[in-house]
Short mmCIF file of C-alpha atoms in Angstrom, two decimals:
data_model
loop_
_atom_site.label_atom_id
_atom_site.label_comp_id
_atom_site.label_asym_id
_atom_site.label_seq_id
_atom_site.Cartn_x
_atom_site.Cartn_y
_atom_site.Cartn_z
CA MET K 21 -24.28 -5.62 -10.72
CA SER K 22 -27.33 -4.83 -8.65
CA ASP K 23 -25.48 -3.19 -5.77
CA GLY K 24 -23.20 -0.88 -7.75
CA ILE K 25 -19.47 -1.49 -7.52
CA ARG K 26 -19.63 -3.79 -4.51
CA HIS K 27 -18.60 -7.44 -4.77
CA GLU K 28 -17.73 -7.02 -8.45
CA TRP K 29 -14.81 -9.40 -8.15
CA PRO K 30 -14.27 -12.22 -5.65
CA LEU K 31 -11.56 -12.17 -3.00
CA PHE K 32 -8.41 -14.31 -3.37
CA GLU K 33 -5.80 -15.21 -0.76
CA VAL K 34 -2.19 -14.95 -1.95
CA PHE K 35 0.72 -17.20 -0.93
CA VAL K 36 4.31 -16.49 -1.98
CA ARG K 37 7.38 -18.75 -1.93
CA ALA K 38 10.19 -16.35 -1.08
CA LYS K 39 12.91 -18.64 -2.45
CA ARG K 40 13.48 -22.24 -3.39
CA GLY K 41 13.51 -24.50 -0.35
CA LEU K 42 10.92 -22.48 1.62
CA ASN K 43 7.17 -23.00 1.94
CA HIS K 44 4.63 -20.72 0.35
CA VAL K 45 3.53 -18.22 2.99
CA HIS K 46 0.28 -16.26 3.15
CA VAL K 47 0.94 -12.58 2.37
CA GLY K 48 -2.53 -11.04 1.97
CA SER K 49 -5.53 -10.90 -0.31
CA LEU K 50 -6.70 -9.14 -3.43
CA ARG K 51 -9.74 -8.85 -5.70
CA ALA K 52 -9.70 -10.31 -9.22
CA ALA K 53 -12.21 -11.51 -11.80
CA ASP K 54 -10.64 -14.99 -12.07
CA HIS K 55 -7.61 -17.05 -11.07
CA GLY K 56 -5.50 -15.88 -14.00
CA MET K 57 -6.04 -12.24 -13.16
CA ALA K 58 -5.48 -12.98 -9.48
CA LEU K 59 -2.02 -14.36 -10.31
CA GLN K 60 -1.16 -11.30 -12.41
CA HIS K 61 -2.32 -8.92 -9.70
CA ALA K 62 -0.49 -10.91 -7.04
CA ARG K 63 2.72 -10.59 -9.07
CA ASP K 64 2.26 -6.80 -9.35
CA LEU K 65 1.14 -6.29 -5.76
CA TYR K 66 3.21 -8.68 -3.67
CA THR K 67 6.45 -9.25 -5.63
CA ARG K 68 7.64 -5.82 -6.78
CA ARG K 69 11.01 -6.32 -5.06
CA ASN K 70 12.14 -9.90 -5.58
CA GLU K 71 9.92 -11.17 -2.78
CA GLY K 72 9.11 -14.42 -4.53
CA VAL K 73 9.83 -17.18 -7.00
CA SER K 74 6.36 -18.76 -7.00
CA ILE K 75 2.80 -17.67 -6.19
CA TRP K 76 -0.38 -19.54 -5.22
CA VAL K 77 -3.80 -17.89 -5.30
CA VAL K 78 -6.87 -19.46 -3.67
CA ARG K 79 -10.44 -18.20 -3.67
CA SER K 80 -11.02 -16.93 -0.10
CA ASP K 81 -14.39 -18.68 0.10
CA ASP K 82 -12.63 -21.99 -0.69
CA VAL K 83 -10.54 -21.76 2.49
CA VAL K 84 -11.86 -23.85 5.37
CA ALA K 85 -10.48 -22.69 8.72
CA SER K 86 -10.70 -23.91 12.30
CA ASP K 87 -12.90 -21.81 14.57
CA PRO K 88 -11.01 -19.74 17.18
CA ASP K 89 -13.68 -20.83 19.69
CA ASP K 90 -12.61 -24.46 19.17
CA LYS K 91 -8.99 -23.63 19.93
CA ALA K 92 -9.02 -25.44 23.26
CA ALA K 93 -10.72 -28.57 21.92
CA TYR K 94 -8.41 -28.64 18.92
CA PHE K 95 -5.02 -27.84 20.30
CA GLU K 96 -4.93 -28.38 24.05
CA PRO K 97 -4.89 -32.21 24.00
CA SER K 98 -1.38 -32.10 22.53
CA ALA K 99 -0.17 -30.20 25.61
CA ASP K 100 -0.60 -33.17 27.99
CA LYS K 101 1.30 -35.66 25.79
CA VAL K 102 4.77 -34.81 27.02
CA TYR K 103 5.99 -38.28 26.00
CA ARG K 104 5.84 -37.04 22.38
CA HIS K 105 8.90 -34.88 23.05
CA PRO K 106 12.45 -36.30 23.07
CA THR K 107 13.33 -34.47 26.29
CA TYR K 108 10.79 -36.66 28.18
CA TYR K 109 13.21 -39.60 28.14
CA ALA K 110 16.15 -39.67 30.55
CA ILE K 111 19.28 -41.09 28.92
CA PRO K 112 22.64 -41.24 30.77
CA GLU K 113 25.19 -38.60 29.73
CA SER K 114 27.65 -41.36 28.91
CA VAL K 115 25.58 -42.68 26.02
CA PRO K 116 26.82 -40.96 22.83
CA HIS K 117 24.90 -39.70 19.77
CA ILE K 118 21.33 -39.96 21.09
CA MET Z 7 -12.46 -17.99 29.14
CA THR Z 8 -15.05 -15.95 27.27
CA GLY Z 9 -14.19 -14.16 24.02
CA GLU Z 10 -14.02 -10.91 25.91
CA GLU Z 11 -11.55 -12.33 28.45
CA ILE Z 12 -9.40 -13.84 25.71
CA PHE Z 13 -9.34 -10.46 23.94
CA ALA Z 14 -8.32 -8.59 27.11
CA ASP Z 15 -5.68 -11.22 27.85
CA THR Z 16 -4.28 -11.05 24.30
CA ILE Z 17 -3.93 -7.26 24.52
CA ALA Z 18 -2.45 -7.42 28.03
CA ARG Z 19 0.18 -9.98 26.96
CA ASP Z 20 1.02 -7.86 23.92
CA GLN Z 21 -0.02 -10.56 21.49
CA ARG Z 22 -1.83 -10.02 18.20
CA VAL Z 23 -5.58 -10.12 17.67
CA GLU Z 24 -6.45 -12.05 14.50
CA PRO Z 25 -9.49 -11.55 12.24
CA ARG Z 26 -11.70 -14.41 13.43
CA ASP Z 27 -11.11 -13.71 17.15
CA TRP Z 28 -13.83 -12.11 19.24
CA MET Z 29 -13.25 -8.35 19.52
CA PRO Z 30 -15.28 -5.44 20.91
CA ASP Z 31 -17.39 -3.62 18.32
CA GLY Z 32 -15.59 -0.38 19.11
CA TYR Z 33 -12.21 -2.02 18.41
CA ARG Z 34 -13.45 -3.34 15.06
CA GLN Z 35 -15.04 -0.02 14.05
CA THR Z 36 -12.01 2.03 15.13
CA LEU Z 37 -9.71 -0.23 13.12
CA ILE Z 38 -11.90 -0.18 10.02
CA ARG Z 39 -12.05 3.60 10.17
CA GLN Z 40 -8.30 4.00 10.75
CA ILE Z 41 -7.21 1.41 8.16
CA ALA Z 42 -9.65 2.70 5.54
CA GLN Z 43 -8.52 6.27 6.12
CA HIS Z 44 -4.94 5.12 5.80
CA ALA Z 45 -5.71 3.18 2.58
CA HIS Z 46 -7.55 6.18 1.10
CA SER Z 47 -4.52 8.37 1.92
CA GLU Z 48 -2.24 6.08 -0.08
CA ILE Z 49 -4.63 6.07 -3.03
CA ILE Z 50 -5.25 9.84 -3.03
CA GLY Z 51 -1.53 10.27 -2.36
CA MET Z 52 -0.80 9.06 -5.88
CA GLN Z 53 -2.23 12.28 -7.30
CA PRO Z 54 0.13 15.06 -6.13
CA GLU Z 55 3.23 13.25 -7.36
CA GLY Z 56 1.53 11.51 -10.29
CA GLU Z 57 1.12 14.94 -11.83
CA TRP Z 58 4.90 15.13 -12.26
CA ILE Z 59 5.49 11.78 -13.98
CA THR Z 60 5.15 13.22 -17.49
CA ARG Z 61 7.21 16.27 -16.51
CA ALA Z 62 10.07 14.55 -14.67
CA PRO Z 63 13.36 16.05 -15.91
CA SER Z 64 15.06 12.78 -16.89
CA LEU Z 65 14.25 9.17 -17.71
CA ARG Z 66 15.85 8.14 -14.40
CA ARG Z 67 13.62 10.47 -12.37
CA LYS Z 68 10.59 9.38 -14.38
CA ALA Z 69 11.25 5.68 -13.70
CA ILE Z 70 11.78 6.37 -9.97
CA LEU Z 71 8.60 8.42 -9.72
CA LEU Z 72 6.57 5.79 -11.58
CA ALA Z 73 7.83 3.10 -9.19
CA LYS Z 74 7.03 5.28 -6.20
CA VAL Z 75 3.49 6.08 -7.32
CA GLN Z 76 2.96 2.38 -8.08
CA ASP Z 77 4.09 1.64 -4.50
CA GLU Z 78 1.46 4.06 -3.16
CA ALA Z 79 -1.20 2.11 -5.04
CA GLY Z 80 0.24 -1.11 -3.60
CA HIS Z 81 0.18 0.30 -0.06
CA GLY Z 82 -3.46 1.25 -0.51
CA LEU Z 83 -4.23 -2.30 -1.62
CA TYR Z 84 -2.36 -3.95 1.29
CA LEU Z 85 -4.46 -1.81 3.61
CA TYR Z 86 -7.80 -2.48 1.91
CA SER Z 87 -6.87 -6.15 2.19
CA ALA Z 88 -6.38 -5.71 5.97
CA ALA Z 89 -9.70 -3.84 6.26
CA GLU Z 90 -11.49 -6.67 4.48
CA THR Z 91 -10.37 -9.13 7.17
CA LEU Z 92 -12.57 -7.10 9.56
CA GLY Z 93 -15.66 -7.56 7.41
CA ALA Z 94 -15.37 -4.31 5.45
CA ASP Z 95 -15.79 -4.42 1.67
CA ARG Z 96 -13.28 -2.48 -0.39
CA GLY Z 97 -15.84 -1.43 -2.99
CA ASP Z 98 -17.93 0.02 -0.20
CA LEU Z 99 -14.89 1.79 1.28
CA THR Z 100 -14.11 3.39 -2.09
CA GLN Z 101 -17.71 4.51 -2.31
CA ARG Z 102 -17.43 6.10 1.15
CA LEU Z 103 -14.27 7.94 0.08
CA ILE Z 104 -15.87 9.26 -3.10
CA GLU Z 105 -18.96 10.40 -1.24
CA GLY Z 106 -16.87 12.19 1.37
CA ARG Z 107 -18.04 9.93 4.20
CA GLN Z 108 -14.51 8.76 5.00
CA LYS Z 109 -11.41 10.90 5.18
CA TYR Z 110 -7.83 10.73 3.99
CA SER Z 111 -4.70 12.53 5.17
CA SER Z 112 -5.02 16.31 4.99
CA ILE Z 113 -1.52 16.58 3.46
CA PHE Z 114 -2.66 15.45 0.01
CA ASN Z 115 -4.90 18.47 -0.41
CA TYR Z 116 -1.90 20.74 -1.01
CA PRO Z 117 -0.64 21.40 -4.56
CA THR Z 118 2.71 20.27 -6.02
CA LEU Z 119 3.88 23.47 -7.70
CA SER Z 120 7.40 22.51 -8.81
CA PHE Z 121 9.53 19.40 -9.24
CA ALA Z 122 11.22 20.25 -5.92
CA ASP Z 123 7.87 19.40 -4.32
CA VAL Z 124 8.38 15.79 -5.41
CA GLY Z 125 11.62 15.74 -3.43
CA VAL Z 126 10.15 17.47 -0.39
CA ILE Z 127 7.18 15.10 -0.34
CA GLY Z 128 9.62 12.18 -0.28
CA TRP Z 129 11.76 13.72 2.44
CA LEU Z 130 9.19 15.36 4.76
CA VAL Z 131 5.81 13.85 3.96
CA ASP Z 132 7.09 10.30 3.65
CA GLY Z 133 9.43 10.96 6.58
CA ALA Z 134 6.45 11.94 8.73
CA ALA Z 135 4.56 8.91 7.44
CA ILE Z 136 7.46 6.66 8.51
CA CYS Z 137 7.41 8.19 12.03
CA ASN Z 138 3.70 7.42 12.21
CA GLN Z 139 3.94 3.99 10.66
CA VAL Z 140 6.95 2.33 12.28
CA PRO Z 141 5.14 1.99 15.64
CA LEU Z 142 2.08 0.65 13.78
CA CYS Z 143 4.15 -2.41 12.81
CA ARG Z 144 3.48 -3.45 16.44
CA SER Z 145 -0.24 -2.61 16.32
CA SER Z 146 -2.39 -5.14 18.17
CA PHE Z 147 -4.37 -6.18 15.07
CA GLY Z 148 -2.29 -8.76 13.17
CA PRO Z 149 -3.25 -8.01 9.54
CA TYR Z 150 -2.75 -4.26 10.06
CA ALA Z 151 0.65 -4.77 11.69
CA ARG Z 152 1.76 -7.09 8.89
CA ALA Z 153 0.62 -4.65 6.19
CA MET Z 154 2.57 -1.89 7.95
CA ILE Z 155 5.74 -3.99 7.96
CA ARG Z 156 5.59 -4.33 4.17
CA ILE Z 157 4.78 -0.64 3.79
CA CYS Z 158 7.59 0.57 6.05
CA LYS Z 159 10.17 -1.42 4.09
CA GLU Z 160 9.10 0.37 0.94
CA GLU Z 161 8.71 3.85 2.46
CA SER Z 162 12.42 3.96 3.14
CA PHE Z 163 13.07 4.04 -0.63
CA HIS Z 164 10.52 6.84 -0.94
CA GLN Z 165 12.20 9.02 1.63
CA ARG Z 166 15.71 8.44 0.34
CA GLN Z 167 14.83 9.12 -3.31
CA GLY Z 168 13.25 12.42 -2.20
CA TYR Z 169 16.27 13.48 -0.17
CA GLU Z 170 18.66 12.52 -2.97
CA LEU Z 171 16.57 14.52 -5.45
CA LEU Z 172 16.82 17.56 -3.17
CA MET Z 173 20.58 17.13 -2.69
CA THR Z 174 20.94 17.10 -6.48
CA MET Z 175 18.91 20.31 -6.82
CA MET Z 176 20.82 21.98 -3.98
CA GLY Z 177 24.00 21.30 -5.95
CA GLY Z 178 22.52 23.08 -8.99
CA THR Z 179 21.82 26.72 -9.83
CA PRO Z 180 20.65 29.42 -7.36
CA GLU Z 181 17.20 29.15 -8.98
CA GLN Z 182 17.11 25.43 -8.23
CA ARG Z 183 18.14 26.03 -4.61
CA ASP Z 184 15.38 28.63 -4.32
CA MET Z 185 12.87 26.10 -5.62
CA VAL Z 186 13.90 23.65 -2.88
CA GLN Z 187 13.66 26.32 -0.14
CA ASP Z 188 10.26 27.43 -1.47
CA ALA Z 189 8.96 23.85 -1.42
CA VAL Z 190 10.28 23.33 2.14
CA ASP Z 191 8.57 26.57 3.24
CA ARG Z 192 5.24 25.36 1.87
CA TRP Z 193 5.38 21.73 3.10
CA TRP Z 194 6.95 22.02 6.56
CA TRP Z 195 3.87 23.05 8.54
CA PRO Z 196 1.43 20.76 6.71
CA SER Z 197 3.89 17.90 7.43
CA LEU Z 198 3.75 18.66 11.17
CA MET Z 199 -0.05 18.60 10.94
CA MET Z 200 0.08 15.04 9.56
CA PHE Z 201 0.40 13.78 13.14
CA GLY Z 202 -3.08 15.08 13.89
CA PRO Z 203 -4.36 17.56 16.47
CA PRO Z 204 -2.55 18.11 19.81
CA ASP Z 205 -3.09 15.30 22.32
CA ALA Z 206 -5.49 17.42 24.36
CA ASP Z 207 -7.81 17.69 21.33
CA SER Z 208 -7.53 14.09 20.15
CA PRO Z 209 -10.50 12.40 21.82
CA ASN Z 210 -10.06 8.85 20.48
CA SER Z 211 -6.32 8.58 21.10
CA ALA Z 212 -6.49 7.29 24.68
CA ARG Z 213 -8.78 4.42 23.76
CA SER Z 214 -6.70 3.48 20.72
CA MET Z 215 -3.61 3.43 22.92
CA ALA Z 216 -5.34 1.27 25.54
CA TRP Z 217 -6.19 -1.20 22.78
CA LYS Z 218 -2.60 -0.91 21.49
CA ILE Z 219 -3.83 0.04 18.03
CA LYS Z 220 -1.72 3.16 18.47
CA ARG Z 221 1.55 3.05 20.42
CA HIS Z 222 2.50 6.75 20.78
CA SER Z 223 0.55 9.98 21.09
CA ASN Z 224 0.32 12.55 18.28
CA ASP Z 225 2.56 15.01 20.11
CA GLU Z 226 5.23 12.40 20.87
CA LEU Z 227 5.45 11.43 17.21
CA ARG Z 228 5.49 15.07 16.09
CA GLN Z 229 8.42 15.77 18.42
CA ARG Z 230 10.27 12.73 17.10
CA PHE Z 231 9.77 13.96 13.53
CA VAL Z 232 11.06 17.46 14.32
CA ASP Z 233 14.13 16.00 16.07
CA MET Z 234 14.88 13.82 13.03
CA SER Z 235 14.30 16.53 10.45
CA VAL Z 236 16.42 19.39 11.84
CA PRO Z 237 19.83 17.78 11.22
CA GLN Z 238 18.62 16.57 7.81
CA ALA Z 239 17.66 20.16 6.90
CA GLU Z 240 21.09 21.37 8.02
CA ALA Z 241 22.85 18.74 5.91
CA LEU Z 242 20.74 19.77 2.94
CA GLY Z 243 21.38 23.49 3.48
CA VAL Z 244 17.77 24.62 3.78
CA THR Z 245 16.04 26.60 6.53
CA LEU Z 246 12.92 25.23 8.24
CA PRO Z 247 10.37 28.08 8.33
CA ASP Z 248 9.93 28.28 12.10
CA PRO Z 249 11.58 31.14 14.05
CA GLU Z 250 10.89 29.33 17.33
CA LEU Z 251 12.81 26.23 16.33
CA ARG Z 252 15.81 25.71 18.63
CA TRP Z 253 17.59 23.00 20.60
CA ASN Z 254 16.48 22.69 24.21
CA ALA Z 255 19.41 21.17 26.10
CA GLU Z 256 17.31 20.55 29.18
CA ARG Z 257 14.65 18.53 27.38
CA GLU Z 258 17.15 17.14 24.87
CA HIS Z 259 14.63 17.88 22.13
CA TYR Z 260 14.01 20.73 19.70
CA ASP Z 261 11.46 23.30 20.74
CA PHE Z 262 9.23 24.37 17.88
CA GLY Z 263 6.32 26.70 17.10
CA THR Z 264 2.63 25.85 17.03
CA PRO Z 265 1.09 24.78 13.73
CA ASP Z 266 -1.99 26.70 12.62
CA TRP Z 267 -4.59 24.27 13.90
CA SER Z 268 -7.43 26.25 12.35
CA GLU Z 269 -5.84 25.54 8.96
CA LEU Z 270 -5.76 21.80 9.74
CA GLN Z 271 -9.40 21.99 10.75
CA ARG Z 272 -10.32 23.72 7.48
CA VAL Z 273 -8.46 21.15 5.37
CA ILE Z 274 -9.90 18.19 7.30
CA THR Z 275 -13.45 19.46 6.91
CA GLY Z 276 -13.03 19.70 3.14
CA ASP Z 277 -11.90 23.26 2.58
CA GLY Z 278 -8.24 22.75 1.73
CA PRO Z 279 -6.70 24.01 -1.51
CA LEU Z 280 -7.47 20.86 -3.52
CA ASN Z 281 -10.01 18.70 -1.63
CA ARG Z 282 -12.64 18.91 -4.36
CA GLN Z 283 -10.19 18.24 -7.19
CA ARG Z 284 -8.69 15.18 -5.44
CA ILE Z 285 -12.07 13.56 -4.86
CA ALA Z 286 -13.34 14.47 -8.35
CA ARG Z 287 -10.25 12.78 -9.85
CA ARG Z 288 -10.81 9.65 -7.79
CA ARG Z 289 -14.48 9.53 -8.73
CA GLN Z 290 -13.58 9.96 -12.42
CA ALA Z 291 -11.03 7.12 -12.26
CA ASP Z 292 -13.62 4.89 -10.60
CA SER Z 293 -16.28 5.52 -13.23
CA ASP Z 294 -13.78 5.41 -16.12
CA GLY Z 295 -12.69 1.96 -14.95
CA ALA Z 296 -16.17 0.58 -14.35
CA TRP Z 297 -16.59 -0.93 -17.82
CA VAL Z 298 -13.22 -2.70 -17.55
CA ARG Z 299 -14.19 -4.28 -14.22
CA GLU Z 300 -17.57 -5.31 -15.57
CA ALA Z 301 -16.08 -6.74 -18.78
CA ALA Z 302 -13.53 -8.79 -16.81
CA ALA Z 303 -16.26 -10.13 -14.54
CA ALA Z 304 -18.44 -10.99 -17.56
CA TYR Z 305 -15.51 -12.76 -19.27
CA ALA Z 306 -14.73 -14.77 -16.12
CA GLU Z 307 -18.39 -15.76 -15.85
CA LYS Z 308 -18.46 -16.85 -19.52
CA GLN Z 309 -15.30 -18.96 -19.05
CA ARG Z 310 -16.85 -20.62 -16.00
CA SER Z 311 -20.13 -21.46 -17.73
CA ALA Z 312 -18.23 -22.74 -20.81
CA GLY Z 313 -16.63 -25.30 -18.50
CA ASN Z 314 -13.11 -23.86 -18.60
CA GLY Z 315 -12.91 -23.92 -14.85
CA SER Z 316 -12.44 -20.42 -13.58
CA GLY Z 317 -9.27 -19.61 -15.42
CA ARG Z 318 -7.26 -22.20 -13.54
#
């Protein structure tokens, strides 16, 4: 390692499924030499108190994320499509189950 | 809106700033410094209690203490993880700690002389940490706030195990009760100092509060801690070593004496009872572990080049 102890191990993002029926949720990151060690460390670090039944680890540099600066271009168009919501349509009170 | 306007708007609406958002340099640097210092405190904080793991008086107390010290390591890692979202590198942060360029909480420079100290650290030191940390769960920087939520959940176990340990000792022999009182006498004032200097001497506080990194001033949190601790001390049957401590019906708070701020200054600047030993131990652990980290990295590299994926 040319620069001492820095960057010895890559960064991994950790996702935990809290219980069956729920999605995996991002909980944080950790450093590990490889995916196997990342899983072990994630178990020790993020599930010491029954927080999970399943773990995913992903190399942080494999994550592709949207740019916060593109937020408007990405997400604002959905705001003017009110007809995508059920409340846009007026249905008489007398019609049941709709 | 520009990045700067979005940032100001996010803070004003009490929403969270996330890592890839634009933020002022000062905000980023203040957070890195505060989170790193907090992480270092958790890591150095393993030492005072870790010394008692082999000497715990029963298997039950040993298992509890092991779990607690493991939690401290975990808290340090949650926080390094949060610091890394700001562009810091945890290897570099460790290096800064070892070289004395970044600080950790002054409290961990005091010695743990008896097993009662383990209980008092849980009750008072972790109690003070909880006072400090609960408001940080609403800190404006998302990853820091989320790390604090995890930490606060676990700190509650730390404080309760300490108080229960002390209750057990207070129900023992006169010698055991004396040990508890002695530990309280030694840890009370350093615990009050954990909240930092008085507001008038805390130059960065106002800016941190404007950015909503901090939510309460040092003196507010110190008062809250004193108000919480007095009835707990009464229930335990110990005396807090402050002759000026008394209920003020008008303020509806306890009045209390002034900590020795020159002592805090000495400990912060490196001249506390154990500063050198704590850092030497951390440096030793870092160099002792270097070959393990290098071997693991070499093994992972070999697996990759042998076409075994990367341990998937």
